[in-house]
Amino acid sequence: MRQGLLIVLFSLLCCGPLEAVEAPLLRISAGEWPPYLSARVEHQGPVAHLISDLLAEEGYRVEFTFLPWPRAYAEAAAGRYDATAVWMHKAEREADFLFSAPLLNEQFVFFHLKTQPFDWRHFDDLSGMTLGGGLEYSYGPAFDAFLAKGKVRIERVSSDRQNFEKLLKERVVLYPQELNVGYAALRNEFSREDAERITHHPKPLLVNLSYLMLPKRLMQSETLRERFDARLQQFRDDGRYQKYFDDLQAGHYQPVPEQASP
């Protein structure tokens, strides 16, 4: 009996402690969209923070890779990432992706110089103007259709900084952008004097919902979407969802030193 016990103890000592099983990793592509999503802010922004916490409760680790928006889309569509964040719904995107439940409520407005007062009621009021815009940006089906008519000229570049610089130099008259995103860019990229030269029109261009998109070519996407949506609803029901955005308004999610960003 004693010999058998010694054998068991010796076996346990030789084997050592069992290694903890590491949670599976989900890789998500994203574009820079501060303050909501950015490699350069705390927790990579409130949307990345929310997604990571949601999926952690489903047993996953999450890694965000920040890429130019067109590449973030293309590489996720090809199945090189498990998901991509965050995107407006467009019918043509359904060929490549499944859409989660709505993740973010956005309000797009027209930014303009205070020295160039501006008012509008209908899209036709913009006729003849030159607008700034983002690469691969959709501003909703109605405004996208208006742009396609050619009644305004839109000059698309890759960053908010470039668009606001063009606005300050009066190379464009208007820059449509999400309200919080626009003011975050002005705070972080410009002097106070330049930022205070710019305002926005109170009438929204678009009140929009954005989504996590999961590539159809990956077999796990349907199950992952169901789990994500159920957990997102739980966060909404118990009040945790709103806290991320209350924290944003309270001054959390500040820029981090460049060497510390992922």
PDB file of C-alpha atoms in Angstrom:
ATOM      1  CA  MET A   1       0.000   0.000   0.000  1.00  0.00           C
ATOM      2  CA  ARG A   2       2.791   2.377   0.996  1.00  0.00           C
ATOM      3  CA  GLN A   3       4.695   1.473  -2.164  1.00  0.00           C
ATOM      4  CA  GLY A   4       1.666   2.283  -4.318  1.00  0.00           C
ATOM      5  CA  LEU A   5       1.221   5.644  -2.593  1.00  0.00           C
ATOM      6  CA  LEU A   6       4.870   6.503  -3.178  1.00  0.00           C
ATOM      7  CA  ILE A   7       4.521   5.690  -6.864  1.00  0.00           C
ATOM      8  CA  VAL A   8       1.510   8.018  -7.168  1.00  0.00           C
ATOM      9  CA  LEU A   9       3.303  10.858  -5.372  1.00  0.00           C
ATOM     10  CA  PHE A  10       6.416  10.369  -7.496  1.00  0.00           C
ATOM     11  CA  SER A  11       4.317  10.478 -10.653  1.00  0.00           C
ATOM     12  CA  LEU A  12       2.652  13.748  -9.592  1.00  0.00           C
ATOM     13  CA  LEU A  13       5.988  15.344  -8.773  1.00  0.00           C
ATOM     14  CA  CYS A  14       7.442  14.339 -12.117  1.00  0.00           C
ATOM     15  CA  CYS A  15       4.490  15.580 -14.093  1.00  0.00           C
ATOM     16  CA  GLY A  16       4.411  18.958 -12.343  1.00  0.00           C
ATOM     17  CA  PRO A  17       1.357  21.235 -12.251  1.00  0.00           C
ATOM     18  CA  LEU A  18      -1.100  21.063 -15.088  1.00  0.00           C
ATOM     19  CA  GLU A  19      -0.702  23.976 -17.512  1.00  0.00           C
ATOM     20  CA  ALA A  20      -3.652  26.333 -17.678  1.00  0.00           C
ATOM     21  CA  VAL A  21      -5.461  26.167 -21.001  1.00  0.00           C
ATOM     22  CA  GLU A  22      -5.097  29.512 -22.744  1.00  0.00           C
ATOM     23  CA  ALA A  23      -8.263  31.127 -24.060  1.00  0.00           C
ATOM     24  CA  PRO A  24      -8.608  31.032 -27.862  1.00  0.00           C
ATOM     25  CA  LEU A  25      -7.502  34.182 -29.670  1.00  0.00           C
ATOM     26  CA  LEU A  26      -9.756  36.230 -31.948  1.00  0.00           C
ATOM     27  CA  ARG A  27      -8.011  38.629 -34.315  1.00  0.00           C
ATOM     28  CA  ILE A  28      -9.995  41.700 -35.357  1.00  0.00           C
ATOM     29  CA  SER A  29      -8.987  44.197 -38.045  1.00  0.00           C
ATOM     30  CA  ALA A  30      -9.948  47.835 -37.560  1.00  0.00           C
ATOM     31  CA  GLY A  31      -9.318  51.271 -38.961  1.00  0.00           C
ATOM     32  CA  GLU A  32      -8.103  54.237 -36.960  1.00  0.00           C
ATOM     33  CA  TRP A  33     -11.221  56.083 -35.795  1.00  0.00           C
ATOM     34  CA  PRO A  34     -10.413  57.923 -32.579  1.00  0.00           C
ATOM     35  CA  PRO A  35     -11.827  58.309 -30.036  1.00  0.00           C
ATOM     36  CA  TYR A  36     -13.887  55.161 -30.663  1.00  0.00           C
ATOM     37  CA  LEU A  37     -11.130  52.948 -32.101  1.00  0.00           C
ATOM     38  CA  SER A  38      -7.419  53.713 -32.100  1.00  0.00           C
ATOM     39  CA  ALA A  39      -4.092  52.081 -31.341  1.00  0.00           C
ATOM     40  CA  ARG A  40      -3.068  55.398 -29.813  1.00  0.00           C
ATOM     41  CA  VAL A  41      -5.624  55.724 -26.986  1.00  0.00           C
ATOM     42  CA  GLU A  42      -6.253  53.889 -23.729  1.00  0.00           C
ATOM     43  CA  HIS A  43      -7.809  50.425 -24.184  1.00  0.00           C
ATOM     44  CA  GLN A  44      -7.709  51.175 -27.939  1.00  0.00           C
ATOM     45  CA  GLY A  45     -10.857  53.263 -27.456  1.00  0.00           C
ATOM     46  CA  PRO A  46     -14.279  52.553 -25.921  1.00  0.00           C
ATOM     47  CA  VAL A  47     -15.522  50.413 -28.818  1.00  0.00           C
ATOM     48  CA  ALA A  48     -12.452  48.166 -28.791  1.00  0.00           C
ATOM     49  CA  HIS A  49     -12.680  48.033 -24.985  1.00  0.00           C
ATOM     50  CA  LEU A  50     -16.342  47.016 -25.169  1.00  0.00           C
ATOM     51  CA  ILE A  51     -15.714  44.344 -27.824  1.00  0.00           C
ATOM     52  CA  SER A  52     -12.777  42.903 -25.878  1.00  0.00           C
ATOM     53  CA  ASP A  53     -14.762  42.734 -22.638  1.00  0.00           C
ATOM     54  CA  LEU A  54     -17.792  41.188 -24.352  1.00  0.00           C
ATOM     55  CA  LEU A  55     -15.723  38.462 -25.937  1.00  0.00           C
ATOM     56  CA  ALA A  56     -13.670  37.880 -22.787  1.00  0.00           C
ATOM     57  CA  GLU A  57     -16.915  36.869 -21.067  1.00  0.00           C
ATOM     58  CA  GLU A  58     -17.434  34.391 -23.901  1.00  0.00           C
ATOM     59  CA  GLY A  59     -13.994  32.895 -23.200  1.00  0.00           C
ATOM     60  CA  TYR A  60     -11.888  34.598 -25.873  1.00  0.00           C
ATOM     61  CA  ARG A  61      -8.805  36.775 -25.967  1.00  0.00           C
ATOM     62  CA  VAL A  62      -8.994  39.606 -28.500  1.00  0.00           C
ATOM     63  CA  GLU A  63      -6.226  41.200 -30.527  1.00  0.00           C
ATOM     64  CA  PHE A  64      -6.887  44.296 -32.648  1.00  0.00           C
ATOM     65  CA  THR A  65      -4.774  45.090 -35.695  1.00  0.00           C
ATOM     66  CA  PHE A  66      -5.132  48.641 -37.014  1.00  0.00           C
ATOM     67  CA  LEU A  67      -4.886  48.966 -40.774  1.00  0.00           C
ATOM     68  CA  PRO A  68      -5.994  51.422 -43.475  1.00  0.00           C
ATOM     69  CA  TRP A  69      -9.761  51.001 -43.749  1.00  0.00           C
ATOM     70  CA  PRO A  70      -9.783  49.393 -47.246  1.00  0.00           C
ATOM     71  CA  ARG A  71      -7.169  46.852 -46.146  1.00  0.00           C
ATOM     72  CA  ALA A  72      -8.987  46.146 -42.858  1.00  0.00           C
ATOM     73  CA  TYR A  73     -12.057  45.276 -44.935  1.00  0.00           C
ATOM     74  CA  ALA A  74     -10.279  43.245 -47.629  1.00  0.00           C
ATOM     75  CA  GLU A  75      -8.162  41.140 -45.293  1.00  0.00           C
ATOM     76  CA  ALA A  76     -11.125  40.304 -43.066  1.00  0.00           C
ATOM     77  CA  ALA A  77     -13.258  39.445 -46.115  1.00  0.00           C
ATOM     78  CA  ALA A  78     -10.486  37.051 -47.187  1.00  0.00           C
ATOM     79  CA  GLY A  79     -10.706  35.309 -43.812  1.00  0.00           C
ATOM     80  CA  ARG A  80      -7.347  36.517 -42.483  1.00  0.00           C
ATOM     81  CA  TYR A  81      -9.134  38.041 -39.477  1.00  0.00           C
ATOM     82  CA  ASP A  82     -11.999  36.711 -37.399  1.00  0.00           C
ATOM     83  CA  ALA A  83     -13.915  40.001 -37.597  1.00  0.00           C
ATOM     84  CA  THR A  84     -13.540  43.677 -38.507  1.00  0.00           C
ATOM     85  CA  ALA A  85     -14.769  46.750 -36.620  1.00  0.00           C
ATOM     86  CA  VAL A  86     -16.820  48.851 -37.000  1.00  0.00           C
ATOM     87  CA  TRP A  87     -18.796  49.379 -40.176  1.00  0.00           C
ATOM     88  CA  MET A  88     -22.015  50.904 -41.421  1.00  0.00           C
ATOM     89  CA  HIS A  89     -24.454  48.483 -43.025  1.00  0.00           C
ATOM     90  CA  LYS A  90     -24.387  48.437 -46.816  1.00  0.00           C
ATOM     91  CA  ALA A  91     -26.192  45.793 -48.854  1.00  0.00           C
ATOM     92  CA  GLU A  92     -23.115  44.998 -50.958  1.00  0.00           C
ATOM     93  CA  ARG A  93     -21.120  44.160 -47.829  1.00  0.00           C
ATOM     94  CA  GLU A  94     -23.491  41.258 -47.144  1.00  0.00           C
ATOM     95  CA  ALA A  95     -21.711  39.322 -49.907  1.00  0.00           C
ATOM     96  CA  ASP A  96     -18.638  39.066 -47.679  1.00  0.00           C
ATOM     97  CA  PHE A  97     -19.842  39.462 -44.107  1.00  0.00           C
ATOM     98  CA  LEU A  98     -22.373  38.687 -41.425  1.00  0.00           C
ATOM     99  CA  PHE A  99     -23.400  41.724 -39.369  1.00  0.00           C
ATOM    100  CA  SER A 100     -23.638  41.712 -35.588  1.00  0.00           C
ATOM    101  CA  ALA A 101     -26.397  43.482 -33.688  1.00  0.00           C
ATOM    102  CA  PRO A 102     -25.897  47.291 -33.693  1.00  0.00           C
ATOM    103  CA  LEU A 103     -22.804  48.120 -31.675  1.00  0.00           C
ATOM    104  CA  LEU A 104     -22.515  51.907 -31.920  1.00  0.00           C
ATOM    105  CA  ASN A 105     -24.909  54.785 -32.511  1.00  0.00           C
ATOM    106  CA  GLU A 106     -23.236  57.626 -34.427  1.00  0.00           C
ATOM    107  CA  GLN A 107     -24.231  61.128 -35.483  1.00  0.00           C
ATOM    108  CA  PHE A 108     -22.610  62.559 -38.598  1.00  0.00           C
ATOM    109  CA  VAL A 109     -22.578  66.340 -39.071  1.00  0.00           C
ATOM    110  CA  PHE A 110     -21.028  68.898 -41.414  1.00  0.00           C
ATOM    111  CA  PHE A 111     -17.962  70.658 -39.991  1.00  0.00           C
ATOM    112  CA  HIS A 112     -17.196  74.117 -41.354  1.00  0.00           C
ATOM    113  CA  LEU A 113     -15.272  77.288 -40.547  1.00  0.00           C
ATOM    114  CA  LYS A 114     -16.937  79.735 -38.185  1.00  0.00           C
ATOM    115  CA  THR A 115     -16.052  82.493 -40.672  1.00  0.00           C
ATOM    116  CA  GLN A 116     -18.099  80.739 -43.354  1.00  0.00           C
ATOM    117  CA  PRO A 117     -21.637  80.493 -41.936  1.00  0.00           C
ATOM    118  CA  PHE A 118     -23.523  77.611 -43.428  1.00  0.00           C
ATOM    119  CA  ASP A 119     -27.089  76.340 -43.326  1.00  0.00           C
ATOM    120  CA  TRP A 120     -28.877  73.509 -45.060  1.00  0.00           C
ATOM    121  CA  ARG A 121     -32.180  71.665 -45.081  1.00  0.00           C
ATOM    122  CA  HIS A 122     -31.881  69.420 -48.144  1.00  0.00           C
ATOM    123  CA  PHE A 123     -28.910  67.860 -49.899  1.00  0.00           C
ATOM    124  CA  ASP A 124     -29.528  70.073 -52.940  1.00  0.00           C
ATOM    125  CA  ASP A 125     -28.600  73.062 -50.735  1.00  0.00           C
ATOM    126  CA  LEU A 126     -25.001  71.790 -50.977  1.00  0.00           C
ATOM    127  CA  SER A 127     -24.893  71.924 -54.777  1.00  0.00           C
ATOM    128  CA  GLY A 128     -21.699  73.422 -56.161  1.00  0.00           C
ATOM    129  CA  MET A 129     -19.721  73.009 -52.945  1.00  0.00           C
ATOM    130  CA  THR A 130     -16.443  71.111 -52.478  1.00  0.00           C
ATOM    131  CA  LEU A 131     -16.437  68.639 -49.598  1.00  0.00           C
ATOM    132  CA  GLY A 132     -13.745  66.698 -47.833  1.00  0.00           C
ATOM    133  CA  GLY A 133     -14.253  62.992 -47.271  1.00  0.00           C
ATOM    134  CA  GLY A 134     -12.648  59.774 -46.055  1.00  0.00           C
ATOM    135  CA  LEU A 135     -11.393  56.914 -48.199  1.00  0.00           C
ATOM    136  CA  GLU A 136     -13.933  54.086 -48.448  1.00  0.00           C
ATOM    137  CA  TYR A 137     -16.378  56.076 -46.292  1.00  0.00           C
ATOM    138  CA  SER A 138     -20.088  55.640 -46.743  1.00  0.00           C
ATOM    139  CA  TYR A 139     -22.279  58.468 -45.459  1.00  0.00           C
ATOM    140  CA  GLY A 140     -25.471  56.456 -45.723  1.00  0.00           C
ATOM    141  CA  PRO A 141     -27.419  55.354 -48.812  1.00  0.00           C
ATOM    142  CA  ALA A 142     -29.227  58.690 -49.282  1.00  0.00           C
ATOM    143  CA  PHE A 143     -26.126  60.891 -49.190  1.00  0.00           C
ATOM    144  CA  ASP A 144     -24.058  58.361 -51.168  1.00  0.00           C
ATOM    145  CA  ALA A 145     -26.738  58.516 -53.887  1.00  0.00           C
ATOM    146  CA  PHE A 146     -26.613  62.322 -53.811  1.00  0.00           C
ATOM    147  CA  LEU A 147     -22.811  62.270 -54.186  1.00  0.00           C
ATOM    148  CA  ALA A 148     -23.154  59.955 -57.181  1.00  0.00           C
ATOM    149  CA  LYS A 149     -25.184  62.648 -58.999  1.00  0.00           C
ATOM    150  CA  GLY A 150     -22.086  64.850 -59.180  1.00  0.00           C
ATOM    151  CA  LYS A 151     -23.785  67.973 -57.824  1.00  0.00           C
ATOM    152  CA  VAL A 152     -20.949  68.406 -55.317  1.00  0.00           C
ATOM    153  CA  ARG A 153     -17.279  67.594 -55.532  1.00  0.00           C
ATOM    154  CA  ILE A 154     -15.853  65.375 -52.796  1.00  0.00           C
ATOM    155  CA  GLU A 155     -12.093  65.104 -52.300  1.00  0.00           C
ATOM    156  CA  ARG A 156     -11.340  61.930 -50.371  1.00  0.00           C
ATOM    157  CA  VAL A 157      -8.162  61.559 -48.313  1.00  0.00           C
ATOM    158  CA  SER A 158      -6.981  59.096 -45.711  1.00  0.00           C
ATOM    159  CA  SER A 159      -7.205  61.008 -42.420  1.00  0.00           C
ATOM    160  CA  ASP A 160      -9.219  63.499 -40.396  1.00  0.00           C
ATOM    161  CA  ARG A 161      -6.105  65.630 -40.047  1.00  0.00           C
ATOM    162  CA  GLN A 162      -5.805  66.047 -43.817  1.00  0.00           C
ATOM    163  CA  ASN A 163      -9.481  66.912 -44.142  1.00  0.00           C
ATOM    164  CA  PHE A 164      -9.407  69.500 -41.362  1.00  0.00           C
ATOM    165  CA  GLU A 165      -6.201  71.006 -42.755  1.00  0.00           C
ATOM    166  CA  LYS A 166      -7.966  71.455 -46.091  1.00  0.00           C
ATOM    167  CA  LEU A 167     -10.922  73.007 -44.292  1.00  0.00           C
ATOM    168  CA  LEU A 168      -8.654  75.467 -42.445  1.00  0.00           C
ATOM    169  CA  LYS A 169      -6.972  76.394 -45.749  1.00  0.00           C
ATOM    170  CA  GLU A 170     -10.427  76.830 -47.369  1.00  0.00           C
ATOM    171  CA  ARG A 171      -9.674  74.176 -49.964  1.00  0.00           C
ATOM    172  CA  VAL A 172     -12.970  72.503 -48.991  1.00  0.00           C
ATOM    173  CA  VAL A 173     -16.117  74.119 -47.609  1.00  0.00           C
ATOM    174  CA  LEU A 174     -17.521  71.234 -45.575  1.00  0.00           C
ATOM    175  CA  TYR A 175     -16.227  68.063 -43.985  1.00  0.00           C
ATOM    176  CA  PRO A 176     -18.835  65.427 -43.022  1.00  0.00           C
ATOM    177  CA  GLN A 177     -17.698  63.393 -40.019  1.00  0.00           C
ATOM    178  CA  GLU A 178     -19.073  61.773 -36.892  1.00  0.00           C
ATOM    179  CA  LEU A 179     -19.473  64.355 -34.143  1.00  0.00           C
ATOM    180  CA  ASN A 180     -17.227  62.829 -31.456  1.00  0.00           C
ATOM    181  CA  VAL A 181     -14.670  61.626 -33.981  1.00  0.00           C
ATOM    182  CA  GLY A 182     -14.358  65.092 -35.515  1.00  0.00           C
ATOM    183  CA  TYR A 183     -13.874  66.905 -32.233  1.00  0.00           C
ATOM    184  CA  ALA A 184     -11.415  64.278 -30.989  1.00  0.00           C
ATOM    185  CA  ALA A 185      -9.291  64.880 -34.093  1.00  0.00           C
ATOM    186  CA  LEU A 186      -9.421  68.639 -33.544  1.00  0.00           C
ATOM    187  CA  ARG A 187      -8.375  68.272 -29.874  1.00  0.00           C
ATOM    188  CA  ASN A 188      -5.545  65.857 -30.548  1.00  0.00           C
ATOM    189  CA  GLU A 189      -4.172  67.002 -33.903  1.00  0.00           C
ATOM    190  CA  PHE A 190      -4.466  70.798 -33.871  1.00  0.00           C
ATOM    191  CA  SER A 191      -3.626  73.797 -31.782  1.00  0.00           C
ATOM    192  CA  ARG A 192      -6.416  75.286 -29.684  1.00  0.00           C
ATOM    193  CA  GLU A 193      -6.436  78.355 -31.941  1.00  0.00           C
ATOM    194  CA  ASP A 194      -6.995  76.303 -35.097  1.00  0.00           C
ATOM    195  CA  ALA A 195      -9.534  73.984 -33.442  1.00  0.00           C
ATOM    196  CA  GLU A 196     -11.589  76.943 -32.274  1.00  0.00           C
ATOM    197  CA  ARG A 197     -11.896  78.188 -35.866  1.00  0.00           C
ATOM    198  CA  ILE A 198     -14.091  75.189 -36.690  1.00  0.00           C
ATOM    199  CA  THR A 199     -17.650  74.366 -35.702  1.00  0.00           C
ATOM    200  CA  HIS A 200     -20.412  72.065 -36.936  1.00  0.00           C
ATOM    201  CA  HIS A 201     -23.952  72.470 -38.180  1.00  0.00           C
ATOM    202  CA  PRO A 202     -26.469  71.112 -35.633  1.00  0.00           C
ATOM    203  CA  LYS A 203     -28.599  69.315 -38.213  1.00  0.00           C
ATOM    204  CA  PRO A 204     -27.316  65.715 -38.528  1.00  0.00           C
ATOM    205  CA  LEU A 205     -26.344  64.513 -41.956  1.00  0.00           C
ATOM    206  CA  LEU A 206     -26.874  60.963 -40.730  1.00  0.00           C
ATOM    207  CA  VAL A 207     -27.822  59.175 -37.532  1.00  0.00           C
ATOM    208  CA  ASN A 208     -26.215  55.838 -38.075  1.00  0.00           C
ATOM    209  CA  LEU A 209     -25.692  52.418 -36.550  1.00  0.00           C
ATOM    210  CA  SER A 210     -22.377  50.598 -36.860  1.00  0.00           C
ATOM    211  CA  TYR A 211     -21.653  46.902 -36.570  1.00  0.00           C
ATOM    212  CA  LEU A 212     -18.995  44.282 -36.041  1.00  0.00           C
ATOM    213  CA  MET A 213     -18.664  42.316 -39.292  1.00  0.00           C
ATOM    214  CA  LEU A 214     -17.692  38.634 -39.392  1.00  0.00           C
ATOM    215  CA  PRO A 215     -16.402  37.032 -42.612  1.00  0.00           C
ATOM    216  CA  LYS A 216     -18.738  34.542 -44.229  1.00  0.00           C
ATOM    217  CA  ARG A 217     -15.862  32.390 -45.397  1.00  0.00           C
ATOM    218  CA  LEU A 218     -15.004  31.395 -41.806  1.00  0.00           C
ATOM    219  CA  MET A 219     -17.130  28.526 -40.481  1.00  0.00           C
ATOM    220  CA  GLN A 220     -17.175  29.850 -36.915  1.00  0.00           C
ATOM    221  CA  SER A 221     -18.653  33.236 -37.856  1.00  0.00           C
ATOM    222  CA  GLU A 222     -22.337  32.356 -37.465  1.00  0.00           C
ATOM    223  CA  THR A 223     -21.886  30.826 -34.006  1.00  0.00           C
ATOM    224  CA  LEU A 224     -19.567  33.643 -32.935  1.00  0.00           C
ATOM    225  CA  ARG A 225     -22.102  36.246 -34.063  1.00  0.00           C
ATOM    226  CA  GLU A 226     -24.873  34.594 -32.043  1.00  0.00           C
ATOM    227  CA  ARG A 227     -22.727  34.526 -28.911  1.00  0.00           C
ATOM    228  CA  PHE A 228     -21.561  38.095 -29.418  1.00  0.00           C
ATOM    229  CA  ASP A 229     -25.100  39.407 -29.931  1.00  0.00           C
ATOM    230  CA  ALA A 230     -26.432  37.641 -26.855  1.00  0.00           C
ATOM    231  CA  ARG A 231     -23.632  39.017 -24.681  1.00  0.00           C
ATOM    232  CA  LEU A 232     -24.056  42.515 -26.145  1.00  0.00           C
ATOM    233  CA  GLN A 233     -27.733  42.469 -25.203  1.00  0.00           C
ATOM    234  CA  GLN A 234     -26.785  41.400 -21.678  1.00  0.00           C
ATOM    235  CA  PHE A 235     -24.392  44.371 -21.419  1.00  0.00           C
ATOM    236  CA  ARG A 236     -27.159  46.696 -22.594  1.00  0.00           C
ATOM    237  CA  ASP A 237     -29.696  45.248 -20.164  1.00  0.00           C
ATOM    238  CA  ASP A 238     -27.499  45.558 -17.080  1.00  0.00           C
ATOM    239  CA  GLY A 239     -26.164  49.036 -17.891  1.00  0.00           C
ATOM    240  CA  ARG A 240     -22.574  48.081 -18.595  1.00  0.00           C
ATOM    241  CA  TYR A 241     -22.814  49.064 -22.274  1.00  0.00           C
ATOM    242  CA  GLN A 242     -23.504  52.729 -21.560  1.00  0.00           C
ATOM    243  CA  LYS A 243     -20.636  53.022 -19.083  1.00  0.00           C
ATOM    244  CA  TYR A 244     -18.015  52.833 -21.858  1.00  0.00           C
ATOM    245  CA  PHE A 245     -19.516  55.881 -23.537  1.00  0.00           C
ATOM    246  CA  ASP A 246     -20.132  57.721 -20.269  1.00  0.00           C
ATOM    247  CA  ASP A 247     -16.436  57.193 -19.526  1.00  0.00           C
ATOM    248  CA  LEU A 248     -15.578  58.643 -22.940  1.00  0.00           C
ATOM    249  CA  GLN A 249     -17.560  61.796 -22.173  1.00  0.00           C
ATOM    250  CA  ALA A 250     -15.930  61.964 -18.720  1.00  0.00           C
ATOM    251  CA  GLY A 251     -12.470  62.209 -20.269  1.00  0.00           C
ATOM    252  CA  HIS A 252     -11.307  58.605 -20.200  1.00  0.00           C
ATOM    253  CA  TYR A 253      -9.596  56.980 -23.207  1.00  0.00           C
ATOM    254  CA  GLN A 254      -6.845  59.578 -23.388  1.00  0.00           C
ATOM    255  CA  PRO A 255      -3.979  59.304 -25.923  1.00  0.00           C
ATOM    256  CA  VAL A 256      -1.128  57.078 -24.793  1.00  0.00           C
ATOM    257  CA  PRO A 257       2.585  57.647 -25.510  1.00  0.00           C
ATOM    258  CA  GLU A 258       3.388  56.468 -29.010  1.00  0.00           C
ATOM    259  CA  GLN A 259       5.952  53.895 -27.844  1.00  0.00           C
ATOM    260  CA  ALA A 260       3.322  52.350 -25.570  1.00  0.00           C
ATOM    261  CA  SER A 261       0.626  51.936 -28.213  1.00  0.00           C
ATOM    262  CA  PRO A 262       0.191  48.434 -29.714  1.00  0.00           C
TER     263      PRO A 262
END
